[in-house]
PDB file of C-alpha atoms in Angstrom:
ATOM      1  CA  UNK A  23      14.658  -1.156  -3.059  1.00 38.00           C
ATOM      2  CA  UNK A  24      11.971  -1.496  -0.345  1.00 42.00           C
ATOM      3  CA  UNK A  25      10.920  -4.996   0.503  1.00 38.00           C
ATOM      4  CA  UNK A  26       8.643  -6.876  -1.523  1.00 36.00           C
ATOM      5  CA  UNK A  27       6.116  -9.079   0.663  1.00 39.00           C
ATOM      6  CA  UNK A  28       7.898 -12.117   1.787  1.00 34.00           C
ATOM      7  CA  UNK A  29      11.316 -11.025   0.487  1.00 32.00           C
ATOM      8  CA  UNK A  30      14.301 -10.005   2.305  1.00 33.00           C
ATOM      9  CA  UNK A  31      16.265  -7.240   1.254  1.00 35.00           C
ATOM     10  CA  UNK A  32      16.942  -3.765   2.758  1.00 33.00           C
ATOM     11  CA  UNK A  33      14.280  -1.615   3.867  1.00 36.00           C
ATOM     12  CA  UNK A  34      14.185   2.100   3.221  1.00 39.00           C
ATOM     13  CA  UNK A  35      12.281   4.514   5.581  1.00 46.00           C
ATOM     14  CA  UNK A  36      11.352   7.894   4.227  1.00 52.00           C
ATOM     15  CA  UNK A  37      10.290  11.006   6.105  1.00 56.00           C
ATOM     16  CA  UNK A  38       6.515  11.623   4.193  1.00 63.00           C
ATOM     17  CA  UNK A  39       3.442  12.719   5.485  1.00 73.00           C
ATOM     18  CA  UNK A  40       0.351  10.801   6.295  1.00 83.00           C
ATOM     19  CA  UNK A  41      -1.344  12.240   3.085  1.00 81.00           C
ATOM     20  CA  UNK A  42       1.439  10.666   1.080  1.00 78.00           C
ATOM     21  CA  UNK A  43       1.266   7.265   2.821  1.00 82.00           C
ATOM     22  CA  UNK A  44      -2.346   7.056   1.896  1.00 85.00           C
ATOM     23  CA  UNK A  45      -1.987   8.039  -1.495  1.00 84.00           C
ATOM     24  CA  UNK A  46       0.643   5.514  -2.036  1.00 82.00           C
ATOM     25  CA  UNK A  47      -1.346   2.802  -0.199  1.00 86.00           C
ATOM     26  CA  UNK A  48      -4.325   3.518  -2.435  1.00 86.00           C
ATOM     27  CA  UNK A  49      -2.457   3.589  -5.935  1.00 85.00           C
ATOM     28  CA  UNK A  50      -2.676   0.001  -7.821  1.00 85.00           C
ATOM     29  CA  UNK A  51      -0.120   0.739 -10.485  1.00 86.00           C
ATOM     30  CA  UNK A  52       2.135   3.841 -10.414  1.00 89.00           C
ATOM     31  CA  UNK A  53       5.535   5.901 -10.396  1.00 90.00           C
ATOM     32  CA  UNK A  54       5.760   8.285  -7.369  1.00 89.00           C
ATOM     33  CA  UNK A  55       7.958  11.604  -7.008  1.00 88.00           C
ATOM     34  CA  UNK A  56       8.513  13.191  -3.868  1.00 86.00           C
ATOM     35  CA  UNK A  57      10.070  16.325  -3.952  1.00 85.00           C
ATOM     36  CA  UNK A  58      11.366  18.756  -1.336  1.00 84.00           C
ATOM     37  CA  UNK A  59       9.023  21.084   0.159  1.00 82.00           C
ATOM     38  CA  UNK A  60       9.397  24.532  -1.904  1.00 84.00           C
ATOM     39  CA  UNK A  61      11.311  22.780  -4.339  1.00 81.00           C
ATOM     40  CA  UNK A  62      11.734  24.374  -7.878  1.00 85.00           C
ATOM     41  CA  UNK A  63      10.464  22.379 -10.674  1.00 81.00           C
ATOM     42  CA  UNK A  64      14.330  21.760 -11.997  1.00 82.00           C
ATOM     43  CA  UNK A  65      15.329  20.841  -8.600  1.00 84.00           C
ATOM     44  CA  UNK A  66      16.252  16.762  -8.501  1.00 86.00           C
ATOM     45  CA  UNK A  67      13.358  15.257  -6.461  1.00 88.00           C
ATOM     46  CA  UNK A  68      14.159  13.319  -3.303  1.00 88.00           C
ATOM     47  CA  UNK A  69      12.691   9.915  -4.060  1.00 89.00           C
ATOM     48  CA  UNK A  70      11.310   8.391  -7.186  1.00 92.00           C
ATOM     49  CA  UNK A  71       9.607   5.049  -6.804  1.00 92.00           C
ATOM     50  CA  UNK A  72       7.139   2.550  -8.286  1.00 93.00           C
ATOM     51  CA  UNK A  73       4.074   1.327  -6.124  1.00 92.00           C
ATOM     52  CA  UNK A  74       2.623  -1.731  -7.213  1.00 90.00           C
ATOM     53  CA  UNK A  75      -0.619  -2.670  -5.254  1.00 88.00           C
ATOM     54  CA  UNK A  76      -0.235   0.034  -2.393  1.00 88.00           C
ATOM     55  CA  UNK A  77       3.037  -1.395  -1.938  1.00 89.00           C
ATOM     56  CA  UNK A  78       6.272   0.642  -2.598  1.00 90.00           C
ATOM     57  CA  UNK A  79       8.277  -1.802  -4.321  1.00 91.00           C
ATOM     58  CA  UNK A  80      11.358  -0.255  -5.708  1.00 92.00           C
ATOM     59  CA  UNK A  81      12.643   3.452  -4.662  1.00 90.00           C
ATOM     60  CA  UNK A  82      15.501   5.650  -5.170  1.00 92.00           C
ATOM     61  CA  UNK A  83      15.386   5.118  -8.978  1.00 93.00           C
ATOM     62  CA  UNK A  84      16.840   8.918  -9.486  1.00 89.00           C
ATOM     63  CA  UNK A  85      14.261   9.927 -12.381  1.00 91.00           C
ATOM     64  CA  UNK A  86      10.875   9.291 -13.951  1.00 90.00           C
ATOM     65  CA  UNK A  87      12.455   8.018 -17.123  1.00 90.00           C
ATOM     66  CA  UNK A  88      14.474   5.227 -15.493  1.00 93.00           C
ATOM     67  CA  UNK A  89      11.089   4.608 -12.940  1.00 93.00           C
ATOM     68  CA  UNK A  90       9.299   4.388 -16.304  1.00 90.00           C
ATOM     69  CA  UNK A  91      11.323   1.326 -17.801  1.00 90.00           C
ATOM     70  CA  UNK A  92      11.754  -0.285 -14.602  1.00 93.00           C
ATOM     71  CA  UNK A  93       7.914  -0.465 -14.309  1.00 91.00           C
ATOM     72  CA  UNK A  94       7.564  -1.915 -17.671  1.00 88.00           C
ATOM     73  CA  UNK A  95      10.462  -4.371 -16.589  1.00 89.00           C
ATOM     74  CA  UNK A  96       8.137  -5.435 -13.684  1.00 90.00           C
ATOM     75  CA  UNK A  97       5.289  -5.872 -15.501  1.00 87.00           C
ATOM     76  CA  UNK A  98       6.845  -8.334 -17.743  1.00 85.00           C
ATOM     77  CA  UNK A  99       8.954  -9.896 -14.998  1.00 89.00           C
ATOM     78  CA  UNK A 100       6.112 -10.462 -12.327  1.00 87.00           C
ATOM     79  CA  UNK A 101       3.642 -10.987 -16.024  1.00 86.00           C
ATOM     80  CA  UNK A 102       1.295  -8.594 -14.721  1.00 84.00           C
ATOM     81  CA  UNK A 103      -1.922  -6.943 -16.720  1.00 85.00           C
ATOM     82  CA  UNK A 104      -2.101  -3.380 -17.159  1.00 83.00           C
ATOM     83  CA  UNK A 105      -4.856  -1.712 -15.017  1.00 84.00           C
ATOM     84  CA  UNK A 106      -7.903  -1.116 -17.454  1.00 88.00           C
ATOM     85  CA  UNK A 107      -7.693   2.382 -17.050  1.00 87.00           C
ATOM     86  CA  UNK A 108      -4.119   2.716 -18.365  1.00 85.00           C
ATOM     87  CA  UNK A 109      -4.351   0.181 -20.924  1.00 87.00           C
ATOM     88  CA  UNK A 110      -3.886   2.309 -23.925  1.00 90.00           C
ATOM     89  CA  UNK A 111      -1.257   4.882 -22.160  1.00 89.00           C
ATOM     90  CA  UNK A 112       1.054   1.247 -21.437  1.00 87.00           C
ATOM     91  CA  UNK A 113       0.213  -0.042 -24.816  1.00 89.00           C
ATOM     92  CA  UNK A 114       1.554   3.532 -26.551  1.00 89.00           C
ATOM     93  CA  UNK A 115       4.483   3.612 -24.511  1.00 87.00           C
ATOM     94  CA  UNK A 116       5.323  -0.328 -25.296  1.00 86.00           C
ATOM     95  CA  UNK A 117       4.338  -0.397 -28.532  1.00 87.00           C
ATOM     96  CA  UNK A 118       5.064   2.924 -30.346  1.00 86.00           C
ATOM     97  CA  UNK A 119       7.746   4.476 -27.912  1.00 85.00           C
ATOM     98  CA  UNK A 120       9.722   1.408 -27.234  1.00 83.00           C
ATOM     99  CA  UNK A 121       8.717  -0.097 -30.661  1.00 83.00           C
ATOM    100  CA  UNK A 122       8.247  -3.627 -28.946  1.00 82.00           C
ATOM    101  CA  UNK A 123       5.507  -5.986 -30.521  1.00 81.00           C
ATOM    102  CA  UNK A 124       4.952  -2.735 -32.573  1.00 78.00           C
ATOM    103  CA  UNK A 125       2.730  -4.586 -35.444  1.00 83.00           C
ATOM    104  CA  UNK A 126      -0.150  -5.181 -33.505  1.00 87.00           C
ATOM    105  CA  UNK A 127      -1.577  -2.244 -32.255  1.00 90.00           C
ATOM    106  CA  UNK A 128      -5.321  -1.425 -31.076  1.00 90.00           C
ATOM    107  CA  UNK A 129      -7.493   0.736 -33.080  1.00 91.00           C
ATOM    108  CA  UNK A 130      -6.967   3.525 -30.561  1.00 91.00           C
ATOM    109  CA  UNK A 131      -3.076   2.942 -30.643  1.00 90.00           C
ATOM    110  CA  UNK A 132      -3.037   2.860 -34.490  1.00 90.00           C
ATOM    111  CA  UNK A 133      -4.837   6.286 -34.552  1.00 91.00           C
ATOM    112  CA  UNK A 134      -2.546   7.826 -32.648  1.00 90.00           C
ATOM    113  CA  UNK A 135       0.397   6.467 -34.287  1.00 89.00           C
ATOM    114  CA  UNK A 136      -0.828   7.447 -37.637  1.00 90.00           C
ATOM    115  CA  UNK A 137      -1.074  10.922 -36.259  1.00 91.00           C
ATOM    116  CA  UNK A 138       2.095  11.104 -35.002  1.00 87.00           C
ATOM    117  CA  UNK A 139       3.748  10.232 -38.096  1.00 85.00           C
ATOM    118  CA  UNK A 140       2.400  12.846 -40.056  1.00 85.00           C
TER     119      UNK A 140
END
């Protein structure tokens, strides 16, 4: 895991290009996947990690599914709000896919749930 600001720990450095570093720095809330150049779609990624407010807070998670679970865990543990543009995406993940607090859905999520249950 990369250091959170002000939290001591292991600091990992990866050999990534400048455009990747800039993309991570501009990301408010997300998961990144770094693949070897020329890798096939089925090849394992070099790294999978989480970015919060432009800071890589977790890395070497192994796969995207685990990164999604860890991201949701960080949201709860750090009491973060979902970014407005991803609000419904995370609501569907949380309430429909993971069935957490599933009885309180927004209208958009309820419509999707109804369509998926047909």
